[in-house]
Coordinates of C-alpha atoms and ligand atoms in Angstrom, one line a residue:
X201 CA -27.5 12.8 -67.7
X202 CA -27.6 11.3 -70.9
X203 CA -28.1 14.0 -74.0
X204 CA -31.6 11.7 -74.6
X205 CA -33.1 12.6 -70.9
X206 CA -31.7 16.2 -71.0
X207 CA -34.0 16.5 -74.2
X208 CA -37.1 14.4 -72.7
X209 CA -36.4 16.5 -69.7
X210 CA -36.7 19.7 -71.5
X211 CA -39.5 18.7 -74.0
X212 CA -41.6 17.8 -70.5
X213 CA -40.9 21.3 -68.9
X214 CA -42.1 22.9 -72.4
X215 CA -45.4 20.8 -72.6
X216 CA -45.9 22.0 -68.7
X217 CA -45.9 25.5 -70.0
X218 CA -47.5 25.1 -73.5
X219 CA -50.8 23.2 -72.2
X220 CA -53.4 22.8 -75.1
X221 CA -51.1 23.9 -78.1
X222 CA -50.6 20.9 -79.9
X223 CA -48.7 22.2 -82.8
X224 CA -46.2 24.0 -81.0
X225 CA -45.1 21.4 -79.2
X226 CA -45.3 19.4 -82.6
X227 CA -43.0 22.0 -83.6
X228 CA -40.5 21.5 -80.3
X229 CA -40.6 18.1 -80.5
X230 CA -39.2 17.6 -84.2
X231 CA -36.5 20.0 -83.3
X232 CA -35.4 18.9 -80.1
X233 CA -35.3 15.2 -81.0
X234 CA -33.3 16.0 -84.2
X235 CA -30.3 17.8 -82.1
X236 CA -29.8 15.0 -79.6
X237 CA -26.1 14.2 -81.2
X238 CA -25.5 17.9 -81.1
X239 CA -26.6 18.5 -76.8
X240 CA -24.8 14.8 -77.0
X241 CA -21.4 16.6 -77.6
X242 CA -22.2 20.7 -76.6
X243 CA -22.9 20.6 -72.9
X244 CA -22.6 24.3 -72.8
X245 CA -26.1 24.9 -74.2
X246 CA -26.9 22.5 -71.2
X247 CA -25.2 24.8 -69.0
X248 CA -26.1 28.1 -70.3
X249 CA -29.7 26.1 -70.3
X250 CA -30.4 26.9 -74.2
X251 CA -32.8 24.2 -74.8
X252 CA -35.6 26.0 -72.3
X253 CA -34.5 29.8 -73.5
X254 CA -34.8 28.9 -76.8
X255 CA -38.3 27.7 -76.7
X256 CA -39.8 30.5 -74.8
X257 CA -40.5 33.5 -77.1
X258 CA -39.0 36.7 -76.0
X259 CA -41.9 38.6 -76.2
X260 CA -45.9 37.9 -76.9
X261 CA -48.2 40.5 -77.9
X262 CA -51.8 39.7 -77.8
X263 CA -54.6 42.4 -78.8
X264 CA -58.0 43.3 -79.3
X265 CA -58.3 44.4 -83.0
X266 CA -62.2 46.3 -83.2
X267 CA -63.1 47.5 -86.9
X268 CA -66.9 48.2 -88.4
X269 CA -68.0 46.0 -91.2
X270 CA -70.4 47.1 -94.4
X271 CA -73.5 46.6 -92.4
X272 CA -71.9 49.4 -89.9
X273 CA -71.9 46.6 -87.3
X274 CA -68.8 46.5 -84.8
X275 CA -66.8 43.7 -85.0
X276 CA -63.9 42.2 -82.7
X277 CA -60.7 39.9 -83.7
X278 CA -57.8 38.5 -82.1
X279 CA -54.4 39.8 -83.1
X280 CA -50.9 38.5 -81.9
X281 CA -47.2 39.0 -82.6
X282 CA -44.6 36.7 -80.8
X283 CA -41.1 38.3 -80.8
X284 CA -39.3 34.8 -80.6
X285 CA -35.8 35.1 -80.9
X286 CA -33.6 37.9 -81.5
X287 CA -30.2 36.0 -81.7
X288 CA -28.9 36.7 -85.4
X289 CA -31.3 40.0 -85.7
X290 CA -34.6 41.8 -86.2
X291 CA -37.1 39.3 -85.7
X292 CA -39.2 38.9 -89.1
X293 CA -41.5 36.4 -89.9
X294 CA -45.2 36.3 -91.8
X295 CA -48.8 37.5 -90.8
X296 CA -51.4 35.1 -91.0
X297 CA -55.3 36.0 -90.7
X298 CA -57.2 32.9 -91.1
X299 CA -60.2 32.0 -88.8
X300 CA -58.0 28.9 -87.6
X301 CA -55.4 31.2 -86.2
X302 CA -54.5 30.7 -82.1
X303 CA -51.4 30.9 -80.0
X304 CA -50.8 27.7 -80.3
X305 CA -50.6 27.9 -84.5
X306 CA -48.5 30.8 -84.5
X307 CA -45.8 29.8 -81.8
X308 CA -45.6 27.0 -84.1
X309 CA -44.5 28.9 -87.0
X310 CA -42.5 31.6 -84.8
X311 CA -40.7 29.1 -83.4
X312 CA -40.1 27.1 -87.3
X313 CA -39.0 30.5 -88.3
X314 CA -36.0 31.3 -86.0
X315 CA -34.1 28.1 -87.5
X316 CA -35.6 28.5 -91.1
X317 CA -34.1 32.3 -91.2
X318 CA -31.1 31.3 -89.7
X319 CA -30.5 29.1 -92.4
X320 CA -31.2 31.6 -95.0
X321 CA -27.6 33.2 -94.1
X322 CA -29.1 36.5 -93.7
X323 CA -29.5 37.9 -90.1
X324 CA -33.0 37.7 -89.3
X325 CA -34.6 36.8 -86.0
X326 CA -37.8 34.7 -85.8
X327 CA -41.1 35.7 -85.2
X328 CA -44.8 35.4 -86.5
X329 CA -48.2 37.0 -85.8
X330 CA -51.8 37.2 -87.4
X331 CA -55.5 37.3 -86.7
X332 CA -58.0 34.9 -86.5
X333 CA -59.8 37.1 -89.0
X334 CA -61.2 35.5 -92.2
X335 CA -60.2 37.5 -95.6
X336 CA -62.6 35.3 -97.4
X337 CA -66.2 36.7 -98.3
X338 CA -64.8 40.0 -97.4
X339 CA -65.5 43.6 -99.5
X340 CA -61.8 45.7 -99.8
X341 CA -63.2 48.0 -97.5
X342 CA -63.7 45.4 -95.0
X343 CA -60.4 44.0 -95.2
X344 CA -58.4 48.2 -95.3
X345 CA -60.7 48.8 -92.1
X346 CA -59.9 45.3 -90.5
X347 CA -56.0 45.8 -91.2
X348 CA -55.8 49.4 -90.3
X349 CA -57.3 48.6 -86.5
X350 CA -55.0 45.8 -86.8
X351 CA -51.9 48.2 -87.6
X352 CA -53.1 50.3 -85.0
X353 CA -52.0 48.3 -82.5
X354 CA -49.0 46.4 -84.4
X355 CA -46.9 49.3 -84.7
X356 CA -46.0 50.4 -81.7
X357 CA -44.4 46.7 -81.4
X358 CA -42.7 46.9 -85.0
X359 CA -39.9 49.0 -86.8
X360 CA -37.2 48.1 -89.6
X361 CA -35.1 48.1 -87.3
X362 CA -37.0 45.7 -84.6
X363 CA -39.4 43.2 -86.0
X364 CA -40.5 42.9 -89.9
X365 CA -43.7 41.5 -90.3
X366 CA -44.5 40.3 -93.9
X367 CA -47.4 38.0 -95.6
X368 CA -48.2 34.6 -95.2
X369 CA -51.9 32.4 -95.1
X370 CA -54.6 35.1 -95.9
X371 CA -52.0 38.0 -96.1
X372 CA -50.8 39.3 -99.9
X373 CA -50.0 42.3 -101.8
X374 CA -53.8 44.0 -101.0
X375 CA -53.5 43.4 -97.2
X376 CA -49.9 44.6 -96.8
X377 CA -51.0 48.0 -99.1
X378 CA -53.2 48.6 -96.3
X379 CA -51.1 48.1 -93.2
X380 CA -48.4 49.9 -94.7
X381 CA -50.2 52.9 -95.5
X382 CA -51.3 52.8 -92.0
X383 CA -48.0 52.5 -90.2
X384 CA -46.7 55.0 -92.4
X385 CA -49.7 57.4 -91.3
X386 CA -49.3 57.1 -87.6
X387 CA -45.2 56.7 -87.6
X388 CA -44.4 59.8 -90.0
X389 CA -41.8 57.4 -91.7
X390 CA -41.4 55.6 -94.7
X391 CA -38.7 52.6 -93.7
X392 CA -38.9 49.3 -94.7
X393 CA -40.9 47.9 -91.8
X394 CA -43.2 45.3 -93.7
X395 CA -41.7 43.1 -96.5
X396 CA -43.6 41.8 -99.6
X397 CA -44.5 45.6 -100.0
X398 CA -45.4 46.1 -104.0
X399 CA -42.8 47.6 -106.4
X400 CA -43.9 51.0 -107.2
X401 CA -43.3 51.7 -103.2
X402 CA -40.4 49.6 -102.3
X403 CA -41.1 46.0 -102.7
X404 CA -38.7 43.8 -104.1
X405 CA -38.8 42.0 -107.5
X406 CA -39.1 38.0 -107.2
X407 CA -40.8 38.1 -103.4
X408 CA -44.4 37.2 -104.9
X409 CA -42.4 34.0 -106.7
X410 CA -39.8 33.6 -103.8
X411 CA -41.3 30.8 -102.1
X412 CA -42.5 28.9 -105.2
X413 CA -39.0 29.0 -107.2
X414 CA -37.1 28.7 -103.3
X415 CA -38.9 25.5 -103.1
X416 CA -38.6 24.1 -106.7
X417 CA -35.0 25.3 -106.4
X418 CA -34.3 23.0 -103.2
X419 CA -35.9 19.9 -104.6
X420 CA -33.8 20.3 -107.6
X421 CA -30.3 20.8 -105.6
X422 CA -32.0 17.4 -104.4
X423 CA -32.3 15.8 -107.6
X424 CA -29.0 16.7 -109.1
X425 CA -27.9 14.9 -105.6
X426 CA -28.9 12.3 -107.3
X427 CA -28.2 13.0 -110.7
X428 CA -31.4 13.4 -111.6
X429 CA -33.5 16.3 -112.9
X430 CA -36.8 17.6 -113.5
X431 CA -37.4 17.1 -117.0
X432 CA -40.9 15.0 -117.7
X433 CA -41.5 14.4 -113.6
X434 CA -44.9 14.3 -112.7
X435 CA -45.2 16.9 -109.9
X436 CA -48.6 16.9 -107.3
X437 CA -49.3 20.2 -105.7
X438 CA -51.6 21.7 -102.9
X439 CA -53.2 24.7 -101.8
X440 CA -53.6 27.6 -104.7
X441 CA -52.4 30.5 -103.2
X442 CA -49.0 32.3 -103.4
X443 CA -46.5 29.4 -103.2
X444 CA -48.7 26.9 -105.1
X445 CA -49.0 29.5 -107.9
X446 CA -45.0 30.1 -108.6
X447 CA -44.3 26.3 -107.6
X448 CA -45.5 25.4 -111.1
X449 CA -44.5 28.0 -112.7
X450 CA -41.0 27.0 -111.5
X451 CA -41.9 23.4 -112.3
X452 CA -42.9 24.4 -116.1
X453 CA -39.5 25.9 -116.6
X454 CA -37.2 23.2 -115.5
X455 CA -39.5 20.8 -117.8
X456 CA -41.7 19.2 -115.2
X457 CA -45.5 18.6 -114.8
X458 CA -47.3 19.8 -112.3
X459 CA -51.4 18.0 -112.2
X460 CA -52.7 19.2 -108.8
X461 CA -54.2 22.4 -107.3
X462 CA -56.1 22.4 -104.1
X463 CA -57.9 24.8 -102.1
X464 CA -59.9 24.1 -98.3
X465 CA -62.8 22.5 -100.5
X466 CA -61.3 20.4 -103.0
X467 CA -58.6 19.2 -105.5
X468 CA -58.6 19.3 -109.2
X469 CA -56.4 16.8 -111.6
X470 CA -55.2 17.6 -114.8
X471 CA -53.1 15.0 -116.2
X472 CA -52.5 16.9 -119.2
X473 CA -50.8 19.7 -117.0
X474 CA -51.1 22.9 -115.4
X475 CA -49.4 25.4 -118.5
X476 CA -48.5 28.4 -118.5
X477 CA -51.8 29.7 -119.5
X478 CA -54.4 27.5 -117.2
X479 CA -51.6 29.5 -114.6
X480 CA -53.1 32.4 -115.6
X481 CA -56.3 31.8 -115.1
X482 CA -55.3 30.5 -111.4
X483 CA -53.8 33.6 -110.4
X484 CA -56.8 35.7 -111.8
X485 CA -59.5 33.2 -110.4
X486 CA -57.3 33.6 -106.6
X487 CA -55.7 37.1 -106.7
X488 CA -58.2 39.0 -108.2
X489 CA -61.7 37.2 -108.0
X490 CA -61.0 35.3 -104.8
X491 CA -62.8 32.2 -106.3
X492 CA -62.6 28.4 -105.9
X493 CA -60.6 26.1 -107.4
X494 CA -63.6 23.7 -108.8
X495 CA -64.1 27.0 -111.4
X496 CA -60.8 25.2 -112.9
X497 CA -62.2 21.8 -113.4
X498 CA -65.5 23.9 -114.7
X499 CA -63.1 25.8 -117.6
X500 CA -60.7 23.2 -118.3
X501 CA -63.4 19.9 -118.1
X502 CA -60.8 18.1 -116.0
X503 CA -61.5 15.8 -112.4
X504 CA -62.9 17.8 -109.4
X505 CA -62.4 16.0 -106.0
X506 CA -64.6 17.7 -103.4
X507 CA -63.3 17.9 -100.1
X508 CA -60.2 15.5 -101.4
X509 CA -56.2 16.2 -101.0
X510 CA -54.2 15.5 -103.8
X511 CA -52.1 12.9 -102.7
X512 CA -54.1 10.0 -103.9
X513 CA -52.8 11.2 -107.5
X514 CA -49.9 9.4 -108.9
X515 CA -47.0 11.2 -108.9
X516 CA -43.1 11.5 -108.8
X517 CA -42.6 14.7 -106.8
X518 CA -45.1 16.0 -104.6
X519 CA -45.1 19.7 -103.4
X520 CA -47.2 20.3 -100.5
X521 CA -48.3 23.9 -100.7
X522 CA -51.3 24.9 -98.4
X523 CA -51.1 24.3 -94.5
X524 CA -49.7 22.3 -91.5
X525 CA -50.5 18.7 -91.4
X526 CA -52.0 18.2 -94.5
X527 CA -49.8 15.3 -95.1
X528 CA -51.1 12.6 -92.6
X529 CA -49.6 8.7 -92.2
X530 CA -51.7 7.3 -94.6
X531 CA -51.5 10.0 -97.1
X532 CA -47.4 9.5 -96.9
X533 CA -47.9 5.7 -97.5
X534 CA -50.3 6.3 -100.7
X535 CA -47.7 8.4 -102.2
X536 CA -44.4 6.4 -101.2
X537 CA -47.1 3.5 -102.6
X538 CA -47.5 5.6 -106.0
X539 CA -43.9 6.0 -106.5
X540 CA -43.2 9.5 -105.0
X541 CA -39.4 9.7 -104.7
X542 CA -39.1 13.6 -103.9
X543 CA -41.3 15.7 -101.2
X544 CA -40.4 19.5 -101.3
X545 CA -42.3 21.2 -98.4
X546 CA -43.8 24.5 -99.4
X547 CA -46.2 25.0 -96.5
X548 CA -45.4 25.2 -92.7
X549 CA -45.1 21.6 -91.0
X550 CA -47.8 20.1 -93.8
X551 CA -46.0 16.9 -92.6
X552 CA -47.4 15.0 -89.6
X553 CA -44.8 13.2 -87.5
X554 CA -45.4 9.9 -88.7
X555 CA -46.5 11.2 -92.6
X556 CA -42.4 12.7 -92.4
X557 CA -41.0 9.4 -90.5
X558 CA -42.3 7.5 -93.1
X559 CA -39.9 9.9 -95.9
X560 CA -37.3 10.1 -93.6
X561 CA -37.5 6.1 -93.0
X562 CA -37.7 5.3 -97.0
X563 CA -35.1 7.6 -97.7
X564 CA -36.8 9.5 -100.4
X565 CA -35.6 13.0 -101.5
X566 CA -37.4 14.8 -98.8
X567 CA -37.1 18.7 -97.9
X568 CA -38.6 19.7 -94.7
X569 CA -40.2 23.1 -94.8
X570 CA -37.3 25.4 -92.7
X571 CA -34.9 24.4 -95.7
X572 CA -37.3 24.0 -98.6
X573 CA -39.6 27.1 -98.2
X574 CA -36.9 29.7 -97.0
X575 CA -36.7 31.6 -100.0
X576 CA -40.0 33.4 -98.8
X577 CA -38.1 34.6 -96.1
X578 CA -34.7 34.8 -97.9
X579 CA -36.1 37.1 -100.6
X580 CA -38.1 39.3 -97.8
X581 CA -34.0 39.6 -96.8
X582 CA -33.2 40.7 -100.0
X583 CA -35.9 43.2 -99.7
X584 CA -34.8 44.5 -96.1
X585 CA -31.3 45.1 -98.1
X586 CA -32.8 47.1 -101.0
X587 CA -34.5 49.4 -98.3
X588 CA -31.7 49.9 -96.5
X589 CA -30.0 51.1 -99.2
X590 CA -32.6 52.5 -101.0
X591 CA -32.1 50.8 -104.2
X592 CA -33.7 48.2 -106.4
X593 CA -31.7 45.2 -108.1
X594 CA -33.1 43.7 -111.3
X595 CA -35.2 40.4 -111.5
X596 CA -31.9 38.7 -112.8
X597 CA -29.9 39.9 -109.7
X598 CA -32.4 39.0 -106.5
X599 CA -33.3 35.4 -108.7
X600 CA -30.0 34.7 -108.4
X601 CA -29.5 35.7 -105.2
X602 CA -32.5 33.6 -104.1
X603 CA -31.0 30.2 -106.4
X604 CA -27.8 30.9 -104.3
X605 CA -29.4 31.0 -101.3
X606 CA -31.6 27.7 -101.6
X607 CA -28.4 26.0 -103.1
X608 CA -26.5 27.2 -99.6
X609 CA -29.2 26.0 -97.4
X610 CA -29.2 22.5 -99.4
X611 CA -25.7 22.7 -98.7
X612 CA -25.6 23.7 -94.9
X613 CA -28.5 20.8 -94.4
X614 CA -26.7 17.9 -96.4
X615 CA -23.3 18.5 -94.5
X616 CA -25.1 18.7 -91.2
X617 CA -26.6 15.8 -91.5
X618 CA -23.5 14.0 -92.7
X619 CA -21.7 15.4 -90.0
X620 CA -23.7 13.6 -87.6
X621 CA -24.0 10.4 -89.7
X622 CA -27.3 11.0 -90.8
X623 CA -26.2 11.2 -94.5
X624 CA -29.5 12.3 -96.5
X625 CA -31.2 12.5 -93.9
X626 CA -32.1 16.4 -94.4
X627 CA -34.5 16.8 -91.2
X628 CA -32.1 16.3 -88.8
X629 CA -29.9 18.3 -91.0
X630 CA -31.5 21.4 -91.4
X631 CA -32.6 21.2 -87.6
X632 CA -29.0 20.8 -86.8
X633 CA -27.4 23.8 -89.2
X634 CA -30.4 25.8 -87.8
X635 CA -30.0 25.5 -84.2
X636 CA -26.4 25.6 -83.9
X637 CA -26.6 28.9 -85.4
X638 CA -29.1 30.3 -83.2
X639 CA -27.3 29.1 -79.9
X640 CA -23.8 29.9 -80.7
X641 CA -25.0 33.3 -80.8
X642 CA -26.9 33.3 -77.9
X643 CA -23.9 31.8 -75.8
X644 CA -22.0 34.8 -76.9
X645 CA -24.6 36.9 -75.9
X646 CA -25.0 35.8 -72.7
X647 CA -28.1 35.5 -70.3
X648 CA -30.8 37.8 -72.4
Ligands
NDP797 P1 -52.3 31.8 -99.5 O1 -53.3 32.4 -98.5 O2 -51.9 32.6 -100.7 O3 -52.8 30.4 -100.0 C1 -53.2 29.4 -99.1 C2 -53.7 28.2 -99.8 O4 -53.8 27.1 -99.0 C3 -55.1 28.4 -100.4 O5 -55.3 27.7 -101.5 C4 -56.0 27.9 -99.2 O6 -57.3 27.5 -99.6 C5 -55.2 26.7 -98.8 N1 -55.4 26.5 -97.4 C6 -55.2 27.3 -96.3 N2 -55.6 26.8 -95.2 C7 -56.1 25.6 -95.5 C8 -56.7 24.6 -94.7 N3 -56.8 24.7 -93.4 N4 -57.1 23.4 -95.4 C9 -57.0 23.3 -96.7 N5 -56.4 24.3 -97.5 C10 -56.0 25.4 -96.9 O7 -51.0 31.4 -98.6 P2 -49.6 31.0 -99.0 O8 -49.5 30.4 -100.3 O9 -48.7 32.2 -98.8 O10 -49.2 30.0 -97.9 C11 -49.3 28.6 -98.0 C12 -48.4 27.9 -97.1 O11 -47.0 28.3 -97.3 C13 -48.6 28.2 -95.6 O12 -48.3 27.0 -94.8 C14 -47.6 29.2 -95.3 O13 -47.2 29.3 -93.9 C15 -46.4 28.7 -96.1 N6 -45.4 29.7 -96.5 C16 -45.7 30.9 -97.1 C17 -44.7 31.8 -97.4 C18 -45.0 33.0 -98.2 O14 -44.0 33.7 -98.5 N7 -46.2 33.3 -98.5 C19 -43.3 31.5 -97.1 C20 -43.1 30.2 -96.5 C21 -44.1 29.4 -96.2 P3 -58.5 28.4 -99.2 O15 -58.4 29.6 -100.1 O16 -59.7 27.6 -99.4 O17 -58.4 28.8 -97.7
2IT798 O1 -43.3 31.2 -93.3 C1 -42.6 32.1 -93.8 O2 -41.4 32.0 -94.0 C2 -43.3 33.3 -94.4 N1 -44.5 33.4 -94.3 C3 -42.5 34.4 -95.0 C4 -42.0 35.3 -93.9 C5 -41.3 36.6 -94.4 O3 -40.9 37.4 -93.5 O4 -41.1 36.8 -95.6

């Protein structure tokens, strides 16, 4: 059989299994289309049947998570962990609690995760997990009693050792506070089983800005590619939350501009820039206050775009920061249109298929999510190391870490995909580096 029916073969028997979850098989699809060379030449992952094993998540956890709201009425959620792949370590991977949340979304992102943490160069296995429980409008108590119940349940599946859950949509610094206070309550043991944890009780300096600067960092390994650079770029960005927030303040540094915030109701444009101090008043309106973005536009007297994404703004780089396929076809064409030369993917998939065939087919600097957002992951890594050893590096130490990291992963991506004669092309090369990783190590590990 030829390596292109082995693939439609497999990607058939996975869409049998995977009925009515659309993004995971968006997910499988990318991959396996972008390792046809590789099964082309490695007929032992045929054999050893890798393609099907590698889909299938080792383990899935799914559980009723009961907790009382301020009213004192009883309300039920939805929790899940999928234990994905265990090849190159503990699995590790976000929580995410947002209403949206099914199996479907997080074997998406579990599934993303296994080759984005294998090209971190750390050994981490892939998972994910979350609720379809909705932070937003939400008193602190609500949220402690919501992700204690949640815990409750979690940790007899999790351990430092096992699976390292960590943040992602809907989950920060407050949320993790609570469920590791819990874990630690019913365990007896302080390890380093959640990552993203704050300082004072073994967190890791740089994980809040990880993902941000990991990002910025790839695009600009892309640019000097190029022998270009970030100094006066015009930079789009979406979403407002963690990564959006330390994307610009990553951009600001190396001399760019960023113009774009976003949130689920709306964009705001500011062509005079998002500086240091507007930042500010982001991360207080959305870490502290939990507002809206359109409070921006209110302070700062700039454009508001209700229910708008920010890619009709002219730009040179864009930065998509909030959620999966919030880059669609036509959205792609109005920024290639606009003269977007560089697409650094922050978020999880925000790409549709055709939105990233239309980068990949223009050959514009473009750096799909498993590569570009890593340093989430990569830092939680770091953080994993610390606790193990029970010591703290400086800021200076784990950034540098983290630039070497993204540099690597630019690296590993860029020579994949030359190796395969796909030079530039950094989807096929990050899904290449990635999965060769993973199933090298499970050939040597045999039938498991
Ligand atoms: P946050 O919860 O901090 O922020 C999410 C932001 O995206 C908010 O502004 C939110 O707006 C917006 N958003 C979420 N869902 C939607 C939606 N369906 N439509 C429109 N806007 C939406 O999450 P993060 O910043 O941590 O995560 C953002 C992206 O980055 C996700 O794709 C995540 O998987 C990915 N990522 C995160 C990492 C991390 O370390 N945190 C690591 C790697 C990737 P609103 O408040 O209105 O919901
Ligand atoms: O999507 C991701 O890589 C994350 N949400 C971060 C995962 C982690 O374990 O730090």
């Amino acid at each position: 059989m030829s390596a292109e029916s082995i693939i439609q073969a497999a990607y058939e028997q996975v869409v049998k299994r995977n009925t009515g979850e659309p993004e995971f098989l968006q997910a499988v699809r990318e991959v396996l289309e972008s390792i046809e060379p590789v099964i082309a030449k490695r007929r032992d992952y045929v054999e050893a049947n890798i393609l099907i094993r590698i889909c299938e998540p080792e383990r899935q956890i799914m559980f009723r998570v009961p907790w009382r709201d301020d009213k004192g009425n009883v309300q039920v959620n939805r929790g899940f962990r999928f234990e994905f792949n265990s090849a190159l370590g503990p699995y590790k991977g976000g929580l995410r609690f947002h209403p949206t949340v099914n199996a479907s979304i997080l074997k998406f992102l579990g599934f993303e995760q296994i080759f984005k943490n294998a090209l971190t160069t750390l050994q981490m296995g892939g998972g994910k997990g979350g609720s379809d429980f909705d932070p937003k409008g939400k008193s602190d108590n609500e949220v402690m009693s919501f992700c204690q119940s949640f815990m409750t349940e979690l940790q007899r599946h999790i351990g430092a050792d096992t699976d390292v859950p960590a943040g992602d949509i809907g989950v920060g610094g407050r949320e993790i506070g609570f469920m590791y206070g819990q874990y630690k309550r019913l365990r007896n043991e302080f390890t380093g089983v959640l990552t993203g944890k704050a300082l004072n009780w073994g967190g890791s300096l740089i994980r809040p800005e990880a993902t941000g600067y990991g990002c910025v960092y790839f695009a600009d390994e892309m640019l000097k590619a190029k022998g270009e650079s970030f100094e006066g770029k015009v930079c789009t960005v979406s979403g407002s939350g963690n990564v959006a927030q330390y994307t610009i303040e990553k951009l600001n540094q190396l001399g760019a501009k960023a113009v774009t915030l976003s949130d689920s109701n709306g964009s705001i444009y500011d062509p005079a820039g998002i500086d240091a101090e507007k930042l500010a008043f982001v991360l207080e309106l959305k870490n502290i206050r939990r507002g809206r973005i359109k409070e921006y536009a209110d302070k700062f007297g700039c454009e508001y775009m209700e229910g708008k994404r920010p890619w009709g703004v002219k730009c040179d780089c864009a930065f998509p920061s909030a959620t999966q396929n919030e880059i669609d076809e036509e959205d792609a064409k109005t920024l290639l249109k606009n003269g977007c030369t560089l697409v650094s993917e922050g978020a999880n998939m925000p790409s549709t298929p055709e939105a990233a065939e239309a980068f990949v087919a223009n050959k514009i600097m473009y750096g799909p999510a498993k590569a570009a957002n890593a340093g989430g992951v990569a830092t939680s890594g770091l953080e994993m190391s610390q606790n193990a050893m029970r010591l703290a590096w400086s800021r200076e130490e784990v950034d540098e870490k983290l630039h070497n990291i993204m540099i690597a992963i630019h690296n590993q991506c860029a020579e994949a995909a030359e190796e395969y004669g796909q030079l530039g092309n950094l989807v096929m090369g990050a899904n290449i580096a990635g999965f060769v990783k993973v199933a090298d190590s499970m050939l040597d590990q045999g039938v498991v």
